[in-house]
PDB file of C-alpha atoms in Angstrom:
ATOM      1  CA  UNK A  12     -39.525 -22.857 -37.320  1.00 54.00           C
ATOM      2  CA  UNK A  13     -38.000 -24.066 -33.839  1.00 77.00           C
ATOM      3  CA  UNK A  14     -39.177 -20.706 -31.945  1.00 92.00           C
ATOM      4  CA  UNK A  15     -41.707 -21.333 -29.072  1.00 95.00           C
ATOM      5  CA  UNK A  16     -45.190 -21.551 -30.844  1.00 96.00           C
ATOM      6  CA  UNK A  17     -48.631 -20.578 -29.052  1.00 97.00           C
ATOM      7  CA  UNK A  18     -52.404 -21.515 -30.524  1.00 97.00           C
ATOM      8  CA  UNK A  19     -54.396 -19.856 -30.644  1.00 97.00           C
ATOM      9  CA  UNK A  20     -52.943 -16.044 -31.350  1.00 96.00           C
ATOM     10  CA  UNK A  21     -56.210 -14.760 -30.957  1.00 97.00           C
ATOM     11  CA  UNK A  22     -59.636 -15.332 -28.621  1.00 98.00           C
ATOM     12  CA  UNK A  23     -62.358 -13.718 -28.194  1.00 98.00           C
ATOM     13  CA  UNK A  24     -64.667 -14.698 -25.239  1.00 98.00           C
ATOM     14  CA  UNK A  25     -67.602 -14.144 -23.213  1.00 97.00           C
ATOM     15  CA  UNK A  26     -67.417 -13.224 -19.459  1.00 97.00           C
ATOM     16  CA  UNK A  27     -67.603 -16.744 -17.789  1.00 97.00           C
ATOM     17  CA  UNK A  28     -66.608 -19.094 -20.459  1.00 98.00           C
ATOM     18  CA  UNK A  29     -63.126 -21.020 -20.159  1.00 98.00           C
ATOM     19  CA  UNK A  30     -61.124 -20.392 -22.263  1.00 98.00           C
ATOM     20  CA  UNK A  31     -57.339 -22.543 -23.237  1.00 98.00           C
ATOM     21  CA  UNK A  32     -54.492 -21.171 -24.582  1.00 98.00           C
ATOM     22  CA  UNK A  33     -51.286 -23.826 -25.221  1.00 98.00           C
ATOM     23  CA  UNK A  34     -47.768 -23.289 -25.754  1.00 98.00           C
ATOM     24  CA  UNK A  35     -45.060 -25.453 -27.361  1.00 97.00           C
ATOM     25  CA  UNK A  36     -41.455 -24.286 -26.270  1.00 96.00           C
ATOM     26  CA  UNK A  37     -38.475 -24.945 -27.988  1.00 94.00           C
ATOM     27  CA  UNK A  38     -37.395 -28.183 -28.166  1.00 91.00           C
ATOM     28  CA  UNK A  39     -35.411 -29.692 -25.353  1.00 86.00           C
ATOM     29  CA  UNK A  40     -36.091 -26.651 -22.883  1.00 91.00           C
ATOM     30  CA  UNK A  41     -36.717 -27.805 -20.062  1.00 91.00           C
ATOM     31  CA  UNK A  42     -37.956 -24.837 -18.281  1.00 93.00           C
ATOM     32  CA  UNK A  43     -41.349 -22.803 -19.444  1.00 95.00           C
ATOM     33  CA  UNK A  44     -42.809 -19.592 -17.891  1.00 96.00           C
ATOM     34  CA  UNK A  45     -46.208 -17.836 -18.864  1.00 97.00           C
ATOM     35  CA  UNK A  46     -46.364 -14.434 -18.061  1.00 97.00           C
ATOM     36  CA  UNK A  47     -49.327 -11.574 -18.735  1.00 97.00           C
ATOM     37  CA  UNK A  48     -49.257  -8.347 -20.598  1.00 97.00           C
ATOM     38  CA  UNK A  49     -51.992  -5.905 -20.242  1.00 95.00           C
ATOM     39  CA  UNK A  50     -52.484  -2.854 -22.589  1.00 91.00           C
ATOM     40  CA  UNK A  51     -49.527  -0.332 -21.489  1.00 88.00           C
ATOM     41  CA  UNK A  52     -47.783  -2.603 -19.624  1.00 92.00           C
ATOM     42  CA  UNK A  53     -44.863  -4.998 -19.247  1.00 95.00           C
ATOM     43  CA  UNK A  54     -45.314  -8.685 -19.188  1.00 96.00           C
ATOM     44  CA  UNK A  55     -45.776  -9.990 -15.349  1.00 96.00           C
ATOM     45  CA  UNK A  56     -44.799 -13.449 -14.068  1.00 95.00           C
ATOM     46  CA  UNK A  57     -47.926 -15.786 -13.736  1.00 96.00           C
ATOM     47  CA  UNK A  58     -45.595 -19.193 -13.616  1.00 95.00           C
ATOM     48  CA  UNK A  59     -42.906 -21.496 -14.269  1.00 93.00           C
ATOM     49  CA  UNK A  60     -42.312 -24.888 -15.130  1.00 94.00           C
ATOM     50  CA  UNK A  61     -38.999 -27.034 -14.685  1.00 92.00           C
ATOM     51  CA  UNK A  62     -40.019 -30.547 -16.886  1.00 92.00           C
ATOM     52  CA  UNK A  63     -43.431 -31.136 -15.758  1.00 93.00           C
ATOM     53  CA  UNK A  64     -43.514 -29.717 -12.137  1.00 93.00           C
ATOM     54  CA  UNK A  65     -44.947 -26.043 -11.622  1.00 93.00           C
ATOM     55  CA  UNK A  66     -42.648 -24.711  -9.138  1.00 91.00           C
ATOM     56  CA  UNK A  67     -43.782 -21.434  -8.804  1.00 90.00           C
ATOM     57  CA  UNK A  68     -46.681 -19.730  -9.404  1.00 91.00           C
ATOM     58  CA  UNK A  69     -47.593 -15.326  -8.853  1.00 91.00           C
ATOM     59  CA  UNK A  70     -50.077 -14.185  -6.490  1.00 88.00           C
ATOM     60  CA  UNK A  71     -51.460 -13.313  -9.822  1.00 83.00           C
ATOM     61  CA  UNK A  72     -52.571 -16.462 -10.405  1.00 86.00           C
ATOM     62  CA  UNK A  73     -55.861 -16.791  -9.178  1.00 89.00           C
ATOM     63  CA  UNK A  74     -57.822 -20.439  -8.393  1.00 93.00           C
ATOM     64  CA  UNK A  75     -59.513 -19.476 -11.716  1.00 96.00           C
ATOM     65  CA  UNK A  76     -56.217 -20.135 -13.761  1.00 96.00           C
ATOM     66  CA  UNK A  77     -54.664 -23.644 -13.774  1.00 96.00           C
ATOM     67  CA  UNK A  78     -51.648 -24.276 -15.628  1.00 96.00           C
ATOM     68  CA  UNK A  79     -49.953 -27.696 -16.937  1.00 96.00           C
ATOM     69  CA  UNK A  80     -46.906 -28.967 -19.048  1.00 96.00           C
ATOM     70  CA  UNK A  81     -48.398 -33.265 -18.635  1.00 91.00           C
ATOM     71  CA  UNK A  82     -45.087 -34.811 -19.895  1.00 87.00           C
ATOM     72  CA  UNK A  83     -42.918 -31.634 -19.681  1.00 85.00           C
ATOM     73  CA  UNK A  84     -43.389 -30.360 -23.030  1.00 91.00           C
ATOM     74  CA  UNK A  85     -46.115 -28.582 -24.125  1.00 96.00           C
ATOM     75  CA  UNK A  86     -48.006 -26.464 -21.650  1.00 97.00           C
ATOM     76  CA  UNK A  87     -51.718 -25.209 -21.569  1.00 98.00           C
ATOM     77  CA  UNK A  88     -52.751 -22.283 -19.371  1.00 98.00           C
ATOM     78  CA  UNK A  89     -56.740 -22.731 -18.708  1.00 97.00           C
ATOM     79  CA  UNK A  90     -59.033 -19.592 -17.558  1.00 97.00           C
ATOM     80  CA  UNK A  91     -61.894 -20.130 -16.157  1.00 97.00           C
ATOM     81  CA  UNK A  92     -65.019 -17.997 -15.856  1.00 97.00           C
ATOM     82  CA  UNK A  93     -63.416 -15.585 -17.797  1.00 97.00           C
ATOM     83  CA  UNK A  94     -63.676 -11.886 -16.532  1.00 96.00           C
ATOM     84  CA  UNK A  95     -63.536  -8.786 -18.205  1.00 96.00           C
ATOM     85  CA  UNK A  96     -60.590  -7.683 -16.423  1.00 95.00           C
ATOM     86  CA  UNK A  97     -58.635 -11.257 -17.694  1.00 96.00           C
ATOM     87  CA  UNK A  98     -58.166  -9.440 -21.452  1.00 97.00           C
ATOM     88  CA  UNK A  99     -54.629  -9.300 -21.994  1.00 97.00           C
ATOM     89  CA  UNK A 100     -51.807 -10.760 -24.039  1.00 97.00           C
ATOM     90  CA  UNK A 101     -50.356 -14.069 -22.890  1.00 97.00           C
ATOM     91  CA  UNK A 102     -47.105 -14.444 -23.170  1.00 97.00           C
ATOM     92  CA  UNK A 103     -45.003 -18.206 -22.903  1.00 97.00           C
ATOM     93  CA  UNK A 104     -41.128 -18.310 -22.549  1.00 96.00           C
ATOM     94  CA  UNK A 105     -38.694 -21.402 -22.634  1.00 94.00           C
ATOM     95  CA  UNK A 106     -35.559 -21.653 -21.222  1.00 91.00           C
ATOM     96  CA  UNK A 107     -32.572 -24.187 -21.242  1.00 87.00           C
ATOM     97  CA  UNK A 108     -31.374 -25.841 -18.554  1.00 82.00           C
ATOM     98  CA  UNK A 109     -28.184 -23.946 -19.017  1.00 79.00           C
ATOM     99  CA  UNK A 110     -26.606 -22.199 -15.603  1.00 75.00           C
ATOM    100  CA  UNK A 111     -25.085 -20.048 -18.398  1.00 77.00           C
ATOM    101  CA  UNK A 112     -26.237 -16.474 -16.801  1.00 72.00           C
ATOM    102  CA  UNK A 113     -26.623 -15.257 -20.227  1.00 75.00           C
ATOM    103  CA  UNK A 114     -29.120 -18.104 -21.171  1.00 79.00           C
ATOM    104  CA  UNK A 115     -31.892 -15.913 -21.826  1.00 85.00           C
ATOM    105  CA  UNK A 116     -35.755 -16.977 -21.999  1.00 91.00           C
ATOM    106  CA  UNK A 117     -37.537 -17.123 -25.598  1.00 93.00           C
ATOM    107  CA  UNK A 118     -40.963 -15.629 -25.977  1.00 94.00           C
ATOM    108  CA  UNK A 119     -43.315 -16.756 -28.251  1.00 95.00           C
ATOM    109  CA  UNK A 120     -45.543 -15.004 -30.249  1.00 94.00           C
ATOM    110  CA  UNK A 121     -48.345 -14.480 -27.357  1.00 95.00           C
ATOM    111  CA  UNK A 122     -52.102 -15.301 -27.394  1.00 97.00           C
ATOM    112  CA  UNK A 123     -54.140 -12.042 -26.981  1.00 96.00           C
ATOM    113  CA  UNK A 124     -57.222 -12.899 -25.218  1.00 98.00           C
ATOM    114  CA  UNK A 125     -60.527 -10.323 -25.173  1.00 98.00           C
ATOM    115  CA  UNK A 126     -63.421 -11.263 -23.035  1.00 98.00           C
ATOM    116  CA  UNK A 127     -66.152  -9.398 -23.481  1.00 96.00           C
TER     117      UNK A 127
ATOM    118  CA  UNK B  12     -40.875  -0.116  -4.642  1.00 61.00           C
ATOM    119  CA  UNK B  13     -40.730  -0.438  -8.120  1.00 72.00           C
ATOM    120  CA  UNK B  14     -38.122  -3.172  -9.311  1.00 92.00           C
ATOM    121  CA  UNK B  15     -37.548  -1.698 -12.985  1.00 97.00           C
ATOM    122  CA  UNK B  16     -38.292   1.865 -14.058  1.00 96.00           C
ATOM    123  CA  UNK B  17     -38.025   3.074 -17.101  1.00 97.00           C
ATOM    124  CA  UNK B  18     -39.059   6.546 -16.949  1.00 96.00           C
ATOM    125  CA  UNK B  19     -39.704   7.623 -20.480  1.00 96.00           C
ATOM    126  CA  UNK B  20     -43.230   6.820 -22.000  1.00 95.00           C
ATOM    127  CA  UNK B  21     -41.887   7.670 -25.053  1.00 95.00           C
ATOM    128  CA  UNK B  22     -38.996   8.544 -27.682  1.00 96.00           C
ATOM    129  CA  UNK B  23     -38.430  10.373 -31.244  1.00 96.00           C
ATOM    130  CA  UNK B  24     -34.769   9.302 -32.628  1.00 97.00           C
ATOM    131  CA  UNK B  25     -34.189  10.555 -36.230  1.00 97.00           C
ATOM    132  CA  UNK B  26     -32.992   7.768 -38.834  1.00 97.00           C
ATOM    133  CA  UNK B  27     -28.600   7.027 -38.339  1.00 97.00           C
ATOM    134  CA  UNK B  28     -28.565   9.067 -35.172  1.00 97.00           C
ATOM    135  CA  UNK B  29     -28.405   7.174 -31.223  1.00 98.00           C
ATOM    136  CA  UNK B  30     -30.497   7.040 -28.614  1.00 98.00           C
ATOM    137  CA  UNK B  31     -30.584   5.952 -25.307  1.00 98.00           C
ATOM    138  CA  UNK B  32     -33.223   4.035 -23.357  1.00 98.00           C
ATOM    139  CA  UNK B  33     -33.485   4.561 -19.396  1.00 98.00           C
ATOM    140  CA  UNK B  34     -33.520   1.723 -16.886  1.00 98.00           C
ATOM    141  CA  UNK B  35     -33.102   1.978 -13.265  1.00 97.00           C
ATOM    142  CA  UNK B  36     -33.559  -1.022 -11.011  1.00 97.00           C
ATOM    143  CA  UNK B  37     -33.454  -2.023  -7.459  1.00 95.00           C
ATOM    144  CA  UNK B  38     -32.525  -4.877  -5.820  1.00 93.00           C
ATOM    145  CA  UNK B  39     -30.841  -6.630  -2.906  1.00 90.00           C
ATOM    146  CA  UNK B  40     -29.361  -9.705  -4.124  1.00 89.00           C
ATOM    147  CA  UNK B  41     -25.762  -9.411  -5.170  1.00 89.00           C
ATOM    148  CA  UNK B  42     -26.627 -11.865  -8.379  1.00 88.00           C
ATOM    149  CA  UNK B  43     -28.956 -10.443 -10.982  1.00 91.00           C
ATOM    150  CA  UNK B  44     -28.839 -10.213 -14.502  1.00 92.00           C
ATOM    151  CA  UNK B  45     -30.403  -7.609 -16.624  1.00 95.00           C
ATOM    152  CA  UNK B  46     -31.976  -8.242 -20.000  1.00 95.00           C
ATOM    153  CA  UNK B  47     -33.584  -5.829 -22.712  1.00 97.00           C
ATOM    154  CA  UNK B  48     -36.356  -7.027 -25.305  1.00 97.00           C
ATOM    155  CA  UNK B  49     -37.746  -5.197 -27.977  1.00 97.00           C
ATOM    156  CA  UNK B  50     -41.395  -6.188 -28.647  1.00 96.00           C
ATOM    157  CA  UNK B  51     -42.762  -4.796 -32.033  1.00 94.00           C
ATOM    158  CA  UNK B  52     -46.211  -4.208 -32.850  1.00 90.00           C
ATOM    159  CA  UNK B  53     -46.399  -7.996 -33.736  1.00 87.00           C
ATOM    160  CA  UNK B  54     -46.023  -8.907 -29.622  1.00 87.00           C
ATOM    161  CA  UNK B  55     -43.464 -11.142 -29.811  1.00 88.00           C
ATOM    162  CA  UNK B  56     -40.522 -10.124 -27.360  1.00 93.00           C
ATOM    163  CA  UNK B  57     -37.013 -10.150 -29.017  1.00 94.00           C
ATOM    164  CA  UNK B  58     -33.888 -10.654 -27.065  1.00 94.00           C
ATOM    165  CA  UNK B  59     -31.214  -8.057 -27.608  1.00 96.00           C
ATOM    166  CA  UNK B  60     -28.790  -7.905 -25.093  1.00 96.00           C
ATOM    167  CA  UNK B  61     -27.723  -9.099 -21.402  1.00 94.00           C
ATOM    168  CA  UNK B  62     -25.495  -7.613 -18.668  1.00 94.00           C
ATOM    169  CA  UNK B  63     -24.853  -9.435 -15.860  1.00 92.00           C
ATOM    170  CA  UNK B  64     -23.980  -7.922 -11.803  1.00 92.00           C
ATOM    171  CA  UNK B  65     -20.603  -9.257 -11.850  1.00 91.00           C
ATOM    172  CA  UNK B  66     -19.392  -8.081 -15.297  1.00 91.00           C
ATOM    173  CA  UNK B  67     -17.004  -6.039 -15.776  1.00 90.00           C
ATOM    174  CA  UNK B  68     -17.372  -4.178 -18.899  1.00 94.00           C
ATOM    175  CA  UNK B  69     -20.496  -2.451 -20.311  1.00 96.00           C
ATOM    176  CA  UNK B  70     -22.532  -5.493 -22.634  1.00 95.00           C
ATOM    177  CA  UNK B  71     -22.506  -4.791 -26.670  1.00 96.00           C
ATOM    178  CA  UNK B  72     -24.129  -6.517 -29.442  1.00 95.00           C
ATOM    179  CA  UNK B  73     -23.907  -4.532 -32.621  1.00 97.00           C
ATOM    180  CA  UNK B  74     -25.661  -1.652 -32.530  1.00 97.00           C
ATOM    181  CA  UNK B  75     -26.595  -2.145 -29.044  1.00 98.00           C
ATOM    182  CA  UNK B  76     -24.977  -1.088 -25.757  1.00 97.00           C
ATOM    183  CA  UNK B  77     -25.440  -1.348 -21.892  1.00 97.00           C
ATOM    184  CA  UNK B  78     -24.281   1.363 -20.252  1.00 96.00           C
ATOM    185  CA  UNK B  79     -24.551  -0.129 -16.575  1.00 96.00           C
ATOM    186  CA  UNK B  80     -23.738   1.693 -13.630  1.00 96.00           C
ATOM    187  CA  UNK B  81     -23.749  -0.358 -10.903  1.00 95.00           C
ATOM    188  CA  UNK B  82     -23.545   1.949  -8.061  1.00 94.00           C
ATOM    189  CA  UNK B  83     -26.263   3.844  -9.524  1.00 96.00           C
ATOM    190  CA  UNK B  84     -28.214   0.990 -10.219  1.00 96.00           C
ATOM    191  CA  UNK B  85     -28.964   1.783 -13.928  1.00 97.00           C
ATOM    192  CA  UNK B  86     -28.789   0.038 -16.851  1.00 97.00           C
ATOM    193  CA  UNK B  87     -29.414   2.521 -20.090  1.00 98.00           C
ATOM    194  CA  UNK B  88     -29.815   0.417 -23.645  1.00 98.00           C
ATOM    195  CA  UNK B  89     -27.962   2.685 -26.660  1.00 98.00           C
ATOM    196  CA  UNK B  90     -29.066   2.194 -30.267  1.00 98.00           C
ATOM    197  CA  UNK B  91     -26.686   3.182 -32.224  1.00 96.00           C
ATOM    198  CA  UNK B  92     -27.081   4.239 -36.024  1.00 96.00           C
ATOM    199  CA  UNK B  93     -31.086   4.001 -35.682  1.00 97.00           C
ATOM    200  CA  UNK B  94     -33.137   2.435 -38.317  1.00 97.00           C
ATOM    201  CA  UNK B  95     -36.982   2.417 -39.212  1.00 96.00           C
ATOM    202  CA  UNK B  96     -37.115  -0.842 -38.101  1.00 96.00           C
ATOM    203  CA  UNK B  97     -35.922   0.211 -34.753  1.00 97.00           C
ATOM    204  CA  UNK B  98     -39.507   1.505 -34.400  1.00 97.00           C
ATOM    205  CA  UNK B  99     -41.101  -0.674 -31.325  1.00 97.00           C
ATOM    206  CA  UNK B 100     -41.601  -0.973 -27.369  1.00 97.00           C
ATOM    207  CA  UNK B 101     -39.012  -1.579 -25.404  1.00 98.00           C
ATOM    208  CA  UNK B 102     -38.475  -3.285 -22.356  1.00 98.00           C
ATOM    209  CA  UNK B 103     -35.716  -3.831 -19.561  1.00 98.00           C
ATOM    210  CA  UNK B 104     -36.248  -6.540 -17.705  1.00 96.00           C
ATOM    211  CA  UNK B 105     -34.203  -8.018 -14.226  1.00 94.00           C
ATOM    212  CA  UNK B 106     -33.658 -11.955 -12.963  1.00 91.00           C
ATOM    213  CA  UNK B 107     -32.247 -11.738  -9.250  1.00 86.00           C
ATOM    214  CA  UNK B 108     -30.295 -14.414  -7.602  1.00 77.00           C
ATOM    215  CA  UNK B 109     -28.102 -16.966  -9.716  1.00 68.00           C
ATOM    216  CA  UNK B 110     -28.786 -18.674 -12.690  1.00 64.00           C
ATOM    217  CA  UNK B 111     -30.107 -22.301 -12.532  1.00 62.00           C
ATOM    218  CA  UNK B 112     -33.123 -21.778 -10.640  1.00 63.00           C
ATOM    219  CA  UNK B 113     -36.426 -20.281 -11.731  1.00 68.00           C
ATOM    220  CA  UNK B 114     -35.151 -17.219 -12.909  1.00 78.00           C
ATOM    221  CA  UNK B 115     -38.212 -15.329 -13.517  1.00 89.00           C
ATOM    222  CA  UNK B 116     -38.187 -12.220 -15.073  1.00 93.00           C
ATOM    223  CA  UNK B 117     -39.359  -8.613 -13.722  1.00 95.00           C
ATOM    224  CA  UNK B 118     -39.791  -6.157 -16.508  1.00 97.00           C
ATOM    225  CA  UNK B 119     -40.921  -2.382 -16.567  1.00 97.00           C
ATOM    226  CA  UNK B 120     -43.355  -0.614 -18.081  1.00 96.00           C
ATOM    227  CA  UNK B 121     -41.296  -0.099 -21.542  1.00 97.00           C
ATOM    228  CA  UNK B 122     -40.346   2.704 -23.830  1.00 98.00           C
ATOM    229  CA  UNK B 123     -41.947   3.579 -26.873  1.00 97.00           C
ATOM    230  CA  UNK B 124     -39.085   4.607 -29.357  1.00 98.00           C
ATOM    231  CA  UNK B 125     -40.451   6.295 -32.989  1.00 97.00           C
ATOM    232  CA  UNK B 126     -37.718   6.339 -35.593  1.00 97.00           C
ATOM    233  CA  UNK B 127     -37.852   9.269 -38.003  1.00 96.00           C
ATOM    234  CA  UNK B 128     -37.020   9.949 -41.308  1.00 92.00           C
TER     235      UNK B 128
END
């Protein structure tokens, strides 16, 4: 399968633990996004990767989230002190470096995340 | 302001007949590109189809269709010929300025569409 993957699909947490969640895109995209989808909801932009540098990032994003792609790759989204309020689907995209306007972004699967 | 709306919750469609999905948007920047996924109960999101600002002709792929008014800023997905499978959320999403950049997407709030028997 050459789709974007993301480990795990499924965690269940405690408030204040840390939690991990890591995405592989598809191969030779160069661009990855994470977004978050709460029940009822459309995904939202948390933020984006070009290669390895995180050039944007949502309000959303609070200093309890930290986000990395090392060697422009693979990406892991870290929570930490997980809230109650943090359960939600996580959704990763990957895009090509394309200017082709109808280059659209790939989703994976998501990692649904319940902190209890 | 809201930058996608999709205004209907949810939708009944019975089996081989069309429907059509709302999707209003708003935006300033004279580049944008609008984008519907269908997510099934699985969670993945599933491309369909794209429609950029600067096209001239109303997107198709198969059975589905963008009928985009620009001037009223809308951009309503038909399903034509509706299956079972069409069963799932779905969601329009926007990407303003030109492509190359960051290109985030903004989606709404989605449409629940039930196909019937």
């Amino acid at each position: 399968d050459t789709g974007v993957s993301q480990d795990p699909r499924h965690k269940i947490t405690k408030r204040g633990q840390n939690v991990t969640f890591r995405c592989d895109p598809i191969s030779e995209h160069n661009r990855l996004y994470w977004y978050r989808q709460t029940l009822g909801q459309g995904p939202e932009f948390l933020t984006y990767f070009q290669n390895e540098a995180q050039l944007e990032k949502s309000r959303l994003l609070s200093d309890r989230f930290s986000a990395e792609r090392p060697k422009g790759s693979f990406s892991t989204l870290e929570i930490q002190r997980t809230e109650q309020g943090d359960s939600a689907m996580y959704l990763c995209a990957s895009r090509s470096k394309s200017v082709n306007p109808q280059e659209t972004q790939y989703f994976g699967p998501g990692t649904r995340l319940l902190v209890l | 302001a809201q930058k996608i709306t999709q205004t209907q919750p949810g939708m009944f469609v019975q089996e081989k007949e069309a429907v059509t999905l709302d999707c209003t948007y708003d935006t300033s920047d004279p580049s944008y590109g609008l984008f519907w996924y269908k997510q099934p109960s699985s969670g993945e999101m599933i491309f369909l189809i794209y429609q950029g600002s600067y096209d001239q002709q109303n997107a198709t792929e198969g059975r589905y269709s963008l009928n985009f008014q620009k001037a009223r800023k809308s951009a309503n997905l038909v399903i034509s010929a509706s299956q079972l499978g069409d069963s799932a959320m779905y969601f329009c999403a926007m990407r303003e300025g030109v492509p190359g950049g960051g290109n985030k997407l903004t989606f709404g709030t989605g449409t629940q569409l039930k196909v019937e028997l």
